[in-house]
PDB file of C-alpha atoms in Angstrom:
ATOM      1  CA  UNK A   1       0.000   0.000   0.000  1.00 40.00           C
ATOM      2  CA  UNK A   2       2.235   2.833   1.163  1.00 55.00           C
ATOM      3  CA  UNK A   3       5.969   3.060   0.668  1.00 72.00           C
ATOM      4  CA  UNK A   4       6.088   5.453   3.539  1.00 77.00           C
ATOM      5  CA  UNK A   5       6.597   4.031   7.036  1.00 83.00           C
ATOM      6  CA  UNK A   6       4.010   5.318   9.504  1.00 80.00           C
ATOM      7  CA  UNK A   7       6.793   6.190  11.922  1.00 84.00           C
ATOM      8  CA  UNK A   8       8.314   8.594   9.417  1.00 85.00           C
ATOM      9  CA  UNK A   9       5.014  10.455   9.135  1.00 82.00           C
ATOM     10  CA  UNK A  10       4.698  10.509  12.935  1.00 85.00           C
ATOM     11  CA  UNK A  11       8.240  11.872  13.299  1.00 83.00           C
ATOM     12  CA  UNK A  12       7.467  14.534  10.717  1.00 82.00           C
ATOM     13  CA  UNK A  13       4.315  15.632  12.504  1.00 86.00           C
ATOM     14  CA  UNK A  14       6.080  15.738  15.878  1.00 87.00           C
ATOM     15  CA  UNK A  15       8.902  17.801  14.337  1.00 83.00           C
ATOM     16  CA  UNK A  16       6.498  20.297  12.726  1.00 82.00           C
ATOM     17  CA  UNK A  17       4.425  20.711  15.897  1.00 80.00           C
ATOM     18  CA  UNK A  18       7.504  21.079  18.078  1.00 84.00           C
ATOM     19  CA  UNK A  19       8.970  23.794  15.825  1.00 80.00           C
ATOM     20  CA  UNK A  20       5.618  25.561  15.767  1.00 81.00           C
ATOM     21  CA  UNK A  21       5.368  25.509  19.567  1.00 82.00           C
ATOM     22  CA  UNK A  22       8.911  26.811  19.912  1.00 86.00           C
ATOM     23  CA  UNK A  23       7.934  29.936  17.963  1.00 86.00           C
ATOM     24  CA  UNK A  24       4.260  30.652  18.574  1.00 83.00           C
ATOM     25  CA  UNK A  25       2.615  32.797  15.887  1.00 86.00           C
ATOM     26  CA  UNK A  26      -0.341  35.111  16.178  1.00 86.00           C
ATOM     27  CA  UNK A  27      -2.386  32.869  13.890  1.00 85.00           C
ATOM     28  CA  UNK A  28      -3.052  29.171  13.570  1.00 83.00           C
ATOM     29  CA  UNK A  29      -0.420  27.788  11.242  1.00 83.00           C
ATOM     30  CA  UNK A  30      -1.575  25.449   8.513  1.00 85.00           C
ATOM     31  CA  UNK A  31       0.376  22.227   8.016  1.00 86.00           C
ATOM     32  CA  UNK A  32       1.154  21.580   4.392  1.00 88.00           C
ATOM     33  CA  UNK A  33       2.189  18.518   2.482  1.00 88.00           C
ATOM     34  CA  UNK A  34       4.586  19.580  -0.248  1.00 89.00           C
ATOM     35  CA  UNK A  35       5.061  17.227  -3.133  1.00 86.00           C
ATOM     36  CA  UNK A  36       7.800  17.058  -5.734  1.00 88.00           C
ATOM     37  CA  UNK A  37       7.226  14.836  -8.761  1.00 84.00           C
ATOM     38  CA  UNK A  38       9.578  13.199 -11.247  1.00 88.00           C
ATOM     39  CA  UNK A  39       9.355  11.347 -14.589  1.00 82.00           C
ATOM     40  CA  UNK A  40       6.389  13.494 -15.444  1.00 80.00           C
ATOM     41  CA  UNK A  41       6.011  15.851 -18.341  1.00 77.00           C
ATOM     42  CA  UNK A  42       3.226  18.344 -17.685  1.00 75.00           C
ATOM     43  CA  UNK A  43       3.280  19.220 -21.387  1.00 75.00           C
ATOM     44  CA  UNK A  44       2.612  15.676 -22.609  1.00 75.00           C
ATOM     45  CA  UNK A  45       1.329  13.632 -19.694  1.00 73.00           C
ATOM     46  CA  UNK A  46      -2.226  14.057 -18.546  1.00 73.00           C
ATOM     47  CA  UNK A  47      -2.438  16.728 -15.892  1.00 78.00           C
ATOM     48  CA  UNK A  48      -4.297  15.208 -13.009  1.00 79.00           C
ATOM     49  CA  UNK A  49      -6.912  16.955 -10.968  1.00 81.00           C
ATOM     50  CA  UNK A  50      -8.518  15.235  -8.011  1.00 84.00           C
ATOM     51  CA  UNK A  51     -10.221  16.132  -4.782  1.00 85.00           C
ATOM     52  CA  UNK A  52     -10.219  14.066  -1.619  1.00 87.00           C
ATOM     53  CA  UNK A  53     -12.141  14.624   1.616  1.00 86.00           C
ATOM     54  CA  UNK A  54     -10.026  14.380   4.739  1.00 89.00           C
ATOM     55  CA  UNK A  55     -11.361  12.887   7.978  1.00 90.00           C
ATOM     56  CA  UNK A  56     -10.529  16.053   9.959  1.00 86.00           C
ATOM     57  CA  UNK A  57     -11.016  19.587   8.659  1.00 88.00           C
ATOM     58  CA  UNK A  58      -7.542  21.008   7.869  1.00 86.00           C
ATOM     59  CA  UNK A  59      -8.643  24.617   7.371  1.00 84.00           C
ATOM     60  CA  UNK A  60     -11.603  25.543   9.567  1.00 85.00           C
ATOM     61  CA  UNK A  61     -11.169  29.192   8.564  1.00 85.00           C
ATOM     62  CA  UNK A  62     -11.542  28.622   4.826  1.00 86.00           C
ATOM     63  CA  UNK A  63     -13.428  31.612   3.421  1.00 91.00           C
ATOM     64  CA  UNK A  64     -16.681  30.651   1.771  1.00 90.00           C
ATOM     65  CA  UNK A  65     -19.440  32.677   0.167  1.00 90.00           C
ATOM     66  CA  UNK A  66     -22.990  31.573  -0.524  1.00 91.00           C
ATOM     67  CA  UNK A  67     -24.571  32.877  -3.727  1.00 88.00           C
ATOM     68  CA  UNK A  68     -28.024  32.047  -2.591  1.00 87.00           C
ATOM     69  CA  UNK A  69     -31.754  32.382  -2.714  1.00 86.00           C
ATOM     70  CA  UNK A  70     -33.476  33.911   0.332  1.00 85.00           C
ATOM     71  CA  UNK A  71     -33.539  30.672   2.322  1.00 88.00           C
ATOM     72  CA  UNK A  72     -29.887  29.819   1.682  1.00 88.00           C
ATOM     73  CA  UNK A  73     -28.749  33.366   2.491  1.00 85.00           C
ATOM     74  CA  UNK A  74     -30.552  33.070   5.794  1.00 85.00           C
ATOM     75  CA  UNK A  75     -28.902  29.709   6.472  1.00 87.00           C
ATOM     76  CA  UNK A  76     -25.505  31.172   5.569  1.00 86.00           C
ATOM     77  CA  UNK A  77     -25.896  33.701   8.381  1.00 88.00           C
ATOM     78  CA  UNK A  78     -26.596  30.835  10.786  1.00 86.00           C
ATOM     79  CA  UNK A  79     -23.512  28.912   9.634  1.00 85.00           C
ATOM     80  CA  UNK A  80     -21.395  32.042   9.801  1.00 87.00           C
ATOM     81  CA  UNK A  81     -20.392  32.419   6.156  1.00 88.00           C
ATOM     82  CA  UNK A  82     -20.825  35.410   3.861  1.00 90.00           C
ATOM     83  CA  UNK A  83     -23.618  35.484   1.323  1.00 89.00           C
ATOM     84  CA  UNK A  84     -24.804  37.381  -1.746  1.00 87.00           C
ATOM     85  CA  UNK A  85     -28.184  37.249  -3.420  1.00 86.00           C
ATOM     86  CA  UNK A  86     -29.029  37.699  -7.092  1.00 82.00           C
ATOM     87  CA  UNK A  87     -29.519  41.449  -6.607  1.00 82.00           C
ATOM     88  CA  UNK A  88     -26.018  41.779  -5.161  1.00 83.00           C
ATOM     89  CA  UNK A  89     -24.602  39.825  -8.096  1.00 81.00           C
ATOM     90  CA  UNK A  90     -26.476  42.030 -10.559  1.00 82.00           C
ATOM     91  CA  UNK A  91     -24.855  45.070  -8.935  1.00 82.00           C
ATOM     92  CA  UNK A  92     -21.440  43.769  -9.993  1.00 79.00           C
ATOM     93  CA  UNK A  93     -22.715  44.542 -13.485  1.00 77.00           C
ATOM     94  CA  UNK A  94     -20.377  41.972 -15.096  1.00 78.00           C
ATOM     95  CA  UNK A  95     -17.477  44.254 -14.175  1.00 81.00           C
ATOM     96  CA  UNK A  96     -14.435  42.022 -14.672  1.00 83.00           C
ATOM     97  CA  UNK A  97     -12.367  43.784 -12.030  1.00 87.00           C
ATOM     98  CA  UNK A  98     -15.066  43.461  -9.376  1.00 83.00           C
ATOM     99  CA  UNK A  99     -15.668  39.799 -10.231  1.00 83.00           C
ATOM    100  CA  UNK A 100     -11.944  39.098 -10.072  1.00 85.00           C
ATOM    101  CA  UNK A 101     -11.817  40.797  -6.680  1.00 88.00           C
ATOM    102  CA  UNK A 102     -14.757  38.696  -5.512  1.00 81.00           C
ATOM    103  CA  UNK A 103     -13.081  35.490  -6.705  1.00 86.00           C
ATOM    104  CA  UNK A 104      -9.902  36.477  -4.869  1.00 88.00           C
ATOM    105  CA  UNK A 105     -11.684  37.262  -1.628  1.00 89.00           C
ATOM    106  CA  UNK A 106     -13.062  33.734  -1.110  1.00 91.00           C
ATOM    107  CA  UNK A 107     -11.544  30.273  -1.313  1.00 88.00           C
ATOM    108  CA  UNK A 108     -14.788  28.697  -2.420  1.00 87.00           C
ATOM    109  CA  UNK A 109     -18.294  29.543  -3.508  1.00 89.00           C
ATOM    110  CA  UNK A 110     -21.598  27.759  -2.984  1.00 91.00           C
ATOM    111  CA  UNK A 111     -24.757  28.474  -4.910  1.00 89.00           C
ATOM    112  CA  UNK A 112     -28.456  27.634  -4.728  1.00 88.00           C
ATOM    113  CA  UNK A 113     -29.995  25.753  -7.620  1.00 87.00           C
ATOM    114  CA  UNK A 114     -31.974  28.772  -8.791  1.00 84.00           C
ATOM    115  CA  UNK A 115     -28.866  30.975  -8.705  1.00 84.00           C
ATOM    116  CA  UNK A 116     -26.251  28.637 -10.187  1.00 86.00           C
ATOM    117  CA  UNK A 117     -28.092  28.596 -13.543  1.00 87.00           C
ATOM    118  CA  UNK A 118     -27.891  32.379 -13.702  1.00 84.00           C
ATOM    119  CA  UNK A 119     -24.212  32.689 -12.839  1.00 84.00           C
ATOM    120  CA  UNK A 120     -22.849  32.668 -16.409  1.00 84.00           C
ATOM    121  CA  UNK A 121     -25.403  35.343 -17.298  1.00 84.00           C
ATOM    122  CA  UNK A 122     -24.821  37.443 -14.177  1.00 81.00           C
ATOM    123  CA  UNK A 123     -21.075  37.129 -13.770  1.00 79.00           C
ATOM    124  CA  UNK A 124     -19.745  35.811 -17.066  1.00 81.00           C
ATOM    125  CA  UNK A 125     -16.813  33.366 -16.984  1.00 83.00           C
ATOM    126  CA  UNK A 126     -14.913  35.115 -14.151  1.00 79.00           C
ATOM    127  CA  UNK A 127     -15.414  32.549 -11.382  1.00 79.00           C
ATOM    128  CA  UNK A 128     -14.830  29.677 -13.767  1.00 81.00           C
ATOM    129  CA  UNK A 129     -11.557  31.199 -14.955  1.00 80.00           C
ATOM    130  CA  UNK A 130     -10.419  31.520 -11.364  1.00 79.00           C
ATOM    131  CA  UNK A 131     -11.234  27.831 -10.890  1.00 80.00           C
ATOM    132  CA  UNK A 132     -13.894  28.740  -8.342  1.00 85.00           C
ATOM    133  CA  UNK A 133     -17.175  27.889 -10.003  1.00 85.00           C
ATOM    134  CA  UNK A 134     -19.660  27.419  -7.151  1.00 89.00           C
ATOM    135  CA  UNK A 135     -20.647  24.092  -5.647  1.00 86.00           C
ATOM    136  CA  UNK A 136     -24.351  23.373  -5.998  1.00 89.00           C
ATOM    137  CA  UNK A 137     -26.408  23.399  -2.811  1.00 87.00           C
ATOM    138  CA  UNK A 138     -29.891  21.964  -2.574  1.00 87.00           C
ATOM    139  CA  UNK A 139     -32.405  22.573   0.177  1.00 85.00           C
ATOM    140  CA  UNK A 140     -32.578  18.888   0.984  1.00 86.00           C
ATOM    141  CA  UNK A 141     -29.188  18.899   2.721  1.00 85.00           C
ATOM    142  CA  UNK A 142     -28.039  20.998   5.630  1.00 86.00           C
ATOM    143  CA  UNK A 143     -25.791  23.859   4.593  1.00 83.00           C
ATOM    144  CA  UNK A 144     -23.530  23.287   7.577  1.00 86.00           C
ATOM    145  CA  UNK A 145     -22.727  19.753   6.396  1.00 87.00           C
ATOM    146  CA  UNK A 146     -21.966  21.064   2.935  1.00 87.00           C
ATOM    147  CA  UNK A 147     -19.692  23.767   4.336  1.00 86.00           C
ATOM    148  CA  UNK A 148     -17.798  21.307   6.534  1.00 88.00           C
ATOM    149  CA  UNK A 149     -17.519  18.940   3.576  1.00 87.00           C
ATOM    150  CA  UNK A 150     -15.868  21.657   1.503  1.00 85.00           C
ATOM    151  CA  UNK A 151     -13.559  22.681   4.321  1.00 87.00           C
ATOM    152  CA  UNK A 152     -12.395  19.080   4.629  1.00 89.00           C
ATOM    153  CA  UNK A 153     -11.552  18.760   0.940  1.00 85.00           C
ATOM    154  CA  UNK A 154      -8.117  19.134  -0.528  1.00 84.00           C
ATOM    155  CA  UNK A 155      -7.483  19.402  -4.228  1.00 82.00           C
ATOM    156  CA  UNK A 156      -4.509  17.957  -6.071  1.00 82.00           C
ATOM    157  CA  UNK A 157      -4.041  19.697  -9.364  1.00 80.00           C
ATOM    158  CA  UNK A 158      -0.951  19.483 -11.506  1.00 79.00           C
ATOM    159  CA  UNK A 159      -0.233  22.697 -13.339  1.00 78.00           C
ATOM    160  CA  UNK A 160       2.865  23.516 -15.359  1.00 77.00           C
ATOM    161  CA  UNK A 161       5.364  22.803 -12.619  1.00 81.00           C
ATOM    162  CA  UNK A 162       6.255  19.531 -10.939  1.00 83.00           C
ATOM    163  CA  UNK A 163       5.594  20.613  -7.402  1.00 84.00           C
ATOM    164  CA  UNK A 164       2.344  21.048  -5.544  1.00 83.00           C
ATOM    165  CA  UNK A 165       1.226  21.580  -1.986  1.00 85.00           C
ATOM    166  CA  UNK A 166      -1.979  20.856  -0.090  1.00 86.00           C
ATOM    167  CA  UNK A 167      -3.153  21.628   3.426  1.00 84.00           C
ATOM    168  CA  UNK A 168      -3.356  18.476   5.543  1.00 88.00           C
ATOM    169  CA  UNK A 169      -4.018  20.065   8.903  1.00 86.00           C
ATOM    170  CA  UNK A 170      -3.198  22.865  11.295  1.00 86.00           C
ATOM    171  CA  UNK A 171      -1.123  23.104  14.445  1.00 84.00           C
ATOM    172  CA  UNK A 172      -4.192  23.061  16.697  1.00 85.00           C
ATOM    173  CA  UNK A 173      -5.085  19.511  15.656  1.00 87.00           C
ATOM    174  CA  UNK A 174      -3.974  16.354  17.444  1.00 85.00           C
ATOM    175  CA  UNK A 175      -1.096  14.323  16.044  1.00 87.00           C
ATOM    176  CA  UNK A 176      -3.480  11.507  15.250  1.00 89.00           C
ATOM    177  CA  UNK A 177      -5.798  13.746  13.217  1.00 89.00           C
ATOM    178  CA  UNK A 178      -2.881  15.163  11.254  1.00 89.00           C
ATOM    179  CA  UNK A 179      -1.481  11.664  10.749  1.00 90.00           C
ATOM    180  CA  UNK A 180      -4.716  10.276   9.282  1.00 90.00           C
ATOM    181  CA  UNK A 181      -5.129  13.341   7.061  1.00 90.00           C
ATOM    182  CA  UNK A 182      -1.542  13.116   5.836  1.00 88.00           C
ATOM    183  CA  UNK A 183      -1.810   9.424   5.076  1.00 88.00           C
ATOM    184  CA  UNK A 184      -5.132   9.878   3.279  1.00 87.00           C
ATOM    185  CA  UNK A 185      -3.642  12.692   1.183  1.00 88.00           C
ATOM    186  CA  UNK A 186      -0.488  10.803   0.248  1.00 87.00           C
ATOM    187  CA  UNK A 187      -2.347   7.627  -0.705  1.00 86.00           C
ATOM    188  CA  UNK A 188      -4.817   9.606  -2.787  1.00 86.00           C
ATOM    189  CA  UNK A 189      -2.063  11.536  -4.553  1.00 86.00           C
ATOM    190  CA  UNK A 190      -0.170   8.353  -5.381  1.00 86.00           C
ATOM    191  CA  UNK A 191      -3.340   6.825  -6.823  1.00 85.00           C
ATOM    192  CA  UNK A 192      -3.619   9.802  -9.217  1.00 85.00           C
ATOM    193  CA  UNK A 193      -0.098   9.402 -10.544  1.00 82.00           C
ATOM    194  CA  UNK A 194       0.566   7.433 -13.705  1.00 84.00           C
ATOM    195  CA  UNK A 195       3.361   5.337 -12.230  1.00 81.00           C
ATOM    196  CA  UNK A 196       2.295   5.744  -8.611  1.00 86.00           C
ATOM    197  CA  UNK A 197       5.310   5.898  -6.275  1.00 82.00           C
ATOM    198  CA  UNK A 198       7.752   6.009  -9.195  1.00 82.00           C
ATOM    199  CA  UNK A 199       6.526   9.517  -9.931  1.00 82.00           C
ATOM    200  CA  UNK A 200       7.135  10.771  -6.398  1.00 86.00           C
ATOM    201  CA  UNK A 201      10.433  12.584  -6.021  1.00 89.00           C
ATOM    202  CA  UNK A 202       9.978  14.076  -2.575  1.00 85.00           C
ATOM    203  CA  UNK A 203       7.417  14.651   0.155  1.00 87.00           C
ATOM    204  CA  UNK A 204       7.797  17.299   2.844  1.00 86.00           C
ATOM    205  CA  UNK A 205       5.646  18.337   5.774  1.00 87.00           C
ATOM    206  CA  UNK A 206       5.805  21.941   6.849  1.00 88.00           C
ATOM    207  CA  UNK A 207       3.844  24.453   8.905  1.00 85.00           C
ATOM    208  CA  UNK A 208       3.222  27.915   7.438  1.00 86.00           C
ATOM    209  CA  UNK A 209       6.238  29.535   9.065  1.00 84.00           C
ATOM    210  CA  UNK A 210       8.234  26.506  10.131  1.00 81.00           C
ATOM    211  CA  UNK A 211      11.057  24.526   8.535  1.00 85.00           C
ATOM    212  CA  UNK A 212      10.194  21.570   6.266  1.00 86.00           C
ATOM    213  CA  UNK A 213      10.619  17.938   7.299  1.00 84.00           C
ATOM    214  CA  UNK A 214      11.418  15.425   4.564  1.00 88.00           C
ATOM    215  CA  UNK A 215       9.181  12.368   4.635  1.00 81.00           C
ATOM    216  CA  UNK A 216      10.306  10.816   1.381  1.00 88.00           C
TER     217      UNK A 216
END
């Protein structure tokens, strides 16, 4: 299954947490898994793109915005995320700069069924270009579950360079939670690669401001 001994991951997590505690920051540091690939040509080989849900939420502070109907906007207030209704979107007047600013402000968007159909007409391709086209929300599922689901997801997407990084946790989490998240992420990444472990050049764990620890 995994070429990576569990102990190595545990050592890495302990190292990252210890370094983080030695120099406390004014914010909660995110723990990242940094991946270097080899024997891969982003020009020729298929660029992979996959999303995996982690057992524990790595980034509880992920900024989300609900593009919703009245009911969803109301729910968004209850869940504590920002929201915009169709009128607010119309006010952007398809202004590319404003839409770009909106896309930058949030990590992820959600939209009600009645609103998602109107997004291309209201906003044009701006959110899509930013890779942030909203996730559909229906009234049959609780918004809070949807929000937590999104916050637990990490996306592996190969662009033009052979290195990528994903959040696997934060320094407030327990070692066990970070361990399970890290293992889930690594196994999922390897399953996306054409030659699995033969494409992995290096794996590092690192907190936002801390030094990296080499796992592989």
